XYZ file of N, CA and C in Angstrom:
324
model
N 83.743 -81.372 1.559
C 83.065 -80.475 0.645
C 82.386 -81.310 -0.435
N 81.054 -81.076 -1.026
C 80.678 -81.733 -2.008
C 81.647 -81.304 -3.016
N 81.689 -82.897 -3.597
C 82.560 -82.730 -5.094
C 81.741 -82.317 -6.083
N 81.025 -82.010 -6.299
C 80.058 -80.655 -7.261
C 80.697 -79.747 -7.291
N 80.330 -79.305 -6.432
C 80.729 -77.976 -5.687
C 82.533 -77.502 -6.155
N 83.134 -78.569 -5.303
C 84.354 -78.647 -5.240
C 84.766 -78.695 -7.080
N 84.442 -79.624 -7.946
C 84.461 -79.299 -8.979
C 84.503 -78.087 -9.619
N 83.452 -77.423 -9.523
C 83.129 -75.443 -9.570
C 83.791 -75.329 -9.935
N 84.674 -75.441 -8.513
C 84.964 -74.128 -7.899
C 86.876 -74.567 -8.516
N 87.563 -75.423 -8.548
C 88.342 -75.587 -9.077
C 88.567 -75.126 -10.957
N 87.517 -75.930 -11.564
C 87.438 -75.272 -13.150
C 87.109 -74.015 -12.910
N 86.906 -72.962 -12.096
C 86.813 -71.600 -12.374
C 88.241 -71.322 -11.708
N 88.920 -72.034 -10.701
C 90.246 -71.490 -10.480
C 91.306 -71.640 -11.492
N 91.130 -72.873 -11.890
C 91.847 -73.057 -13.117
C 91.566 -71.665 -14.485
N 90.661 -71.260 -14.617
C 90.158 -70.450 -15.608
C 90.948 -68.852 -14.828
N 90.981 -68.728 -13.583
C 91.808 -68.058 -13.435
C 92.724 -67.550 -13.917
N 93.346 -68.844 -13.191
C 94.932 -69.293 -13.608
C 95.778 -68.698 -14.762
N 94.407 -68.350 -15.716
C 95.259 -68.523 -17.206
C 94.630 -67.394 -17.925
N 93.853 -66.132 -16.856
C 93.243 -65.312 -17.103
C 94.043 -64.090 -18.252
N 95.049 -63.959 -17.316
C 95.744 -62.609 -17.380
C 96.600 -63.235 -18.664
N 97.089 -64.629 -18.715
C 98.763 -65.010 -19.329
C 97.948 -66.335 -19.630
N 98.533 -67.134 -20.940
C 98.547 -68.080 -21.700
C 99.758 -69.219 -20.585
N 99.323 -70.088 -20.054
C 99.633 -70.886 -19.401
C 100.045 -72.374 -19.693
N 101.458 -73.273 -19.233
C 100.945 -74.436 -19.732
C 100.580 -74.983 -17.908
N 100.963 -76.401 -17.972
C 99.845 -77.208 -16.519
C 101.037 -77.150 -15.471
N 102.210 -77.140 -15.843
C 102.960 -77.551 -14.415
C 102.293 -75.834 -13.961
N 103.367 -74.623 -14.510
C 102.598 -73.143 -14.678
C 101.594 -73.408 -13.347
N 100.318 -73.369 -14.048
C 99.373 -73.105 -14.020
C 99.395 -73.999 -12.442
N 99.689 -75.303 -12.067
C 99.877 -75.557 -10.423
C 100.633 -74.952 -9.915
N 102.043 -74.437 -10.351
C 102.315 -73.495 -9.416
C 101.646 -72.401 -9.118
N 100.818 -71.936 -10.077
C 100.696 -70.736 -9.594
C 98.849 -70.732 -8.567
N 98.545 -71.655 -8.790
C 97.404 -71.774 -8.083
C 97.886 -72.547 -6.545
N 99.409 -73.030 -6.314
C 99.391 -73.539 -4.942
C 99.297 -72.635 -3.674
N 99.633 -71.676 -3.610
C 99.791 -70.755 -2.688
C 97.994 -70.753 -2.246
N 97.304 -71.285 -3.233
C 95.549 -70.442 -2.567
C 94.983 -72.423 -2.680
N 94.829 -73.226 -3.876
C 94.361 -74.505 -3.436
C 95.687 -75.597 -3.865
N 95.252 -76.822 -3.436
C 96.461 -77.561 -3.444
C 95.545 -78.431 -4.506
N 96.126 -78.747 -5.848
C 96.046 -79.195 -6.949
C 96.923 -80.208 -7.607
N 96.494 -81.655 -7.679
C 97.796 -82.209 -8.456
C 97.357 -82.321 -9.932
N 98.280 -82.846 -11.117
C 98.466 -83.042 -12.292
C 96.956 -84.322 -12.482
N 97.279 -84.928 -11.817
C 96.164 -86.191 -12.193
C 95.010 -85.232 -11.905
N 94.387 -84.147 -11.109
C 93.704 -83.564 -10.755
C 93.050 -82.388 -11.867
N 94.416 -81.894 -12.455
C 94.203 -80.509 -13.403
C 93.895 -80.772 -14.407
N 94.834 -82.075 -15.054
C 94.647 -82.223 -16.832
C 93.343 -82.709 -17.293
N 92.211 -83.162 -16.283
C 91.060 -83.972 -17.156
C 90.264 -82.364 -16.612
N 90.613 -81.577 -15.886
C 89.640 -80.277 -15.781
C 90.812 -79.736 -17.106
N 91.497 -79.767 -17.384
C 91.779 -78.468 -18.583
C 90.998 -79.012 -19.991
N 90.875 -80.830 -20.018
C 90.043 -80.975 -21.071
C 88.648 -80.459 -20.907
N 88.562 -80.893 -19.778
C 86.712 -80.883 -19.593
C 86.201 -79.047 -19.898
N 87.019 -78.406 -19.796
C 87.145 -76.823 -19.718
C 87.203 -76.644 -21.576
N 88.354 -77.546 -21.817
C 88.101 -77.431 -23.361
C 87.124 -77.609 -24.279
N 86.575 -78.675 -24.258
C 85.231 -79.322 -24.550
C 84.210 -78.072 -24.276
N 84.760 -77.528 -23.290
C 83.154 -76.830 -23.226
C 83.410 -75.119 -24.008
N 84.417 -75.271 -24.315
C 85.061 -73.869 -25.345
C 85.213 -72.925 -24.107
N 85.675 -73.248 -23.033
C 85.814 -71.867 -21.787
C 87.817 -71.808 -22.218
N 88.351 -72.479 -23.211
C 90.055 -71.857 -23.070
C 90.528 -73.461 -24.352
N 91.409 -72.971 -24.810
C 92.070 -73.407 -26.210
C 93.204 -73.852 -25.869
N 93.653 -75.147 -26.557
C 94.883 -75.535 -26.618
C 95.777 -75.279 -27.705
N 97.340 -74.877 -27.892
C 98.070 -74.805 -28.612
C 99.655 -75.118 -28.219
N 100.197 -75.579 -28.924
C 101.647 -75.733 -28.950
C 102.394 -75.063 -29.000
N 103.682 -75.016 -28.453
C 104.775 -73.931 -29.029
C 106.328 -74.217 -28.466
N 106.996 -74.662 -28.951
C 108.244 -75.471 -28.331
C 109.106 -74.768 -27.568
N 109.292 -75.277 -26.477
C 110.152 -74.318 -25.120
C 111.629 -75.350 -25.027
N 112.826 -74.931 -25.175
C 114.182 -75.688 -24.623
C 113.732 -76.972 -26.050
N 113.896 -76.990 -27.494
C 113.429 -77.872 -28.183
C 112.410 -79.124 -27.611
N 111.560 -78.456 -27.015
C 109.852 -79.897 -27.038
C 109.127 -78.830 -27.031
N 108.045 -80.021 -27.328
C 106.749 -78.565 -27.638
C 106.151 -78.843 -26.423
N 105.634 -77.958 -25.686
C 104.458 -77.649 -24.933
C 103.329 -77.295 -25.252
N 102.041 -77.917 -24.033
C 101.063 -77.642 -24.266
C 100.496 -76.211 -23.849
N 100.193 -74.783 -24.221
C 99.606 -73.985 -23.780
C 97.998 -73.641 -23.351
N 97.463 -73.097 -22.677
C 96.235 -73.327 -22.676
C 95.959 -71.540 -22.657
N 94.974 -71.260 -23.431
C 94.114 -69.679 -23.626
C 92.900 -69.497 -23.032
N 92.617 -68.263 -22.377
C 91.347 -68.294 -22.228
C 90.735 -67.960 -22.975
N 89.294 -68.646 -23.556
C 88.315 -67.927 -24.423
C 87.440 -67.016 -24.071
N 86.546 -66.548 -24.695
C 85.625 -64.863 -24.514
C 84.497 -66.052 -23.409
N 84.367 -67.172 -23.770
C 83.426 -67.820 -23.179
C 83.919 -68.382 -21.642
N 85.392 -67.975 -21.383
C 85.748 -68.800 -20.054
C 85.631 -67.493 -19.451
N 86.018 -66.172 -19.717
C 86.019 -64.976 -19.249
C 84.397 -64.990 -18.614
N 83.849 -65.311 -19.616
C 82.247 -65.190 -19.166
C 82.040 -66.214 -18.245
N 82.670 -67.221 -18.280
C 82.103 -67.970 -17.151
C 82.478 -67.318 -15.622
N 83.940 -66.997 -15.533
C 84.440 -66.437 -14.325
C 83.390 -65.379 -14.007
N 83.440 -64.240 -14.915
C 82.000 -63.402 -14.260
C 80.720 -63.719 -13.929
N 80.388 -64.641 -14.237
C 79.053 -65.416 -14.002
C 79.376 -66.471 -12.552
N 80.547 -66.739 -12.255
C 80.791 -67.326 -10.721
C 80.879 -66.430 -9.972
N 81.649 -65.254 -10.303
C 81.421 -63.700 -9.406
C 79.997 -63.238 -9.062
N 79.326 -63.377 -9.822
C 77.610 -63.120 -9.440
C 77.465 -63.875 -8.682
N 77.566 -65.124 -9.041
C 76.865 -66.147 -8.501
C 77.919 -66.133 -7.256
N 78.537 -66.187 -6.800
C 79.367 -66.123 -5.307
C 79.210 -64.888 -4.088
N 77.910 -64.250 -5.091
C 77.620 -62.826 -4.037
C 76.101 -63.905 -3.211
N 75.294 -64.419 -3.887
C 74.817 -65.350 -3.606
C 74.553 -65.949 -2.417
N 76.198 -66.900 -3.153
C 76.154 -68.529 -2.228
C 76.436 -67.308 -0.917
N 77.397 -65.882 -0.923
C 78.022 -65.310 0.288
C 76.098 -65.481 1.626
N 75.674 -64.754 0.630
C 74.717 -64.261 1.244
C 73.246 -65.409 1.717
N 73.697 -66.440 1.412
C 73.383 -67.944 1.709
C 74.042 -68.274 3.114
N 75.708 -68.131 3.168
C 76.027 -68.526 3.915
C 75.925 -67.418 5.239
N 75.673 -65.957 5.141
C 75.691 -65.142 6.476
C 73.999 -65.695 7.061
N 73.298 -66.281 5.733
C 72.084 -66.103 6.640
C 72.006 -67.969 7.656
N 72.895 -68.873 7.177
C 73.396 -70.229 7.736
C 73.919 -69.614 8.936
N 74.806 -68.789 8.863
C 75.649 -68.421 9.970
C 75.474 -67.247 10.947
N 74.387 -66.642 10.503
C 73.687 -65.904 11.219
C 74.339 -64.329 11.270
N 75.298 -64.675 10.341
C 76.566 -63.016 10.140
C 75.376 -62.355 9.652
N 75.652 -60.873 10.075
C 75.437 -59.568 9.598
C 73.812 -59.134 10.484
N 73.624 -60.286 10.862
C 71.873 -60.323 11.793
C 72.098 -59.069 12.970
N 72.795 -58.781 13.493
C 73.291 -57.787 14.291
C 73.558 -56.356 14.118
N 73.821 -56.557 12.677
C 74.379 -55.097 11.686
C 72.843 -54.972 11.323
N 71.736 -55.978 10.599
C 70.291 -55.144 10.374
C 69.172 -54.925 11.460
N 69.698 -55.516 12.732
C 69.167 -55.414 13.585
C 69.001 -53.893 14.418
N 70.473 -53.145 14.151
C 71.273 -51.868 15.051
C 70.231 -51.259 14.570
């Protein structure tokens, strides 16, 4: 897969991740393993790079006495996820016409 691409599509899973619930990073790989396989060296320079760009906030808050890192989504990461939802009706409709899907259904 291009790593562009692949990039994406990970910082919007990550933005997921942390849609619904304030997340810290182990969290946030478990809960994304079941759909992509993600390691730590993999997540933490996308949760900065996500930060930097104001799509989700970092804060502290001490769990079992240490503090952890939490991560929030911002109004601007929300917006990004809907703006990959558009844009993924798209790439869909990119790929039926590569693959020749649905040519049969406007054909009937």
């Amino acid at each position: 897969m291009d790593i562009q691409l692949k990039r994406g599509l990970l910082d919007v899973c990550v933005l997921a991740a942390i849609q619904d619930n304030d997340s810290y990073g182990y969290q946030i790989i478990k809960d994304m393993k079941p759909y992509v396989d993600i390691s730590e060296s993999t997540l933490y320079p996308i949760l900065r790079r996500l930060e930097v760009a104001k799509y989700l906030t970092v804060y502290s808050a001490e769990y079992n006495g240490r503090l952890r890192k939490y991560y929030r989504i911002t109004e601007q990461g929300t917006e990004r996820i809907d703006e990959f939802k558009r844009e993924w009706e798209e790439i869909l409709s990119i790929y039926k016409f590569i693959t020749k899907e649905g040519k049969q259904d406007e054909e009937a």
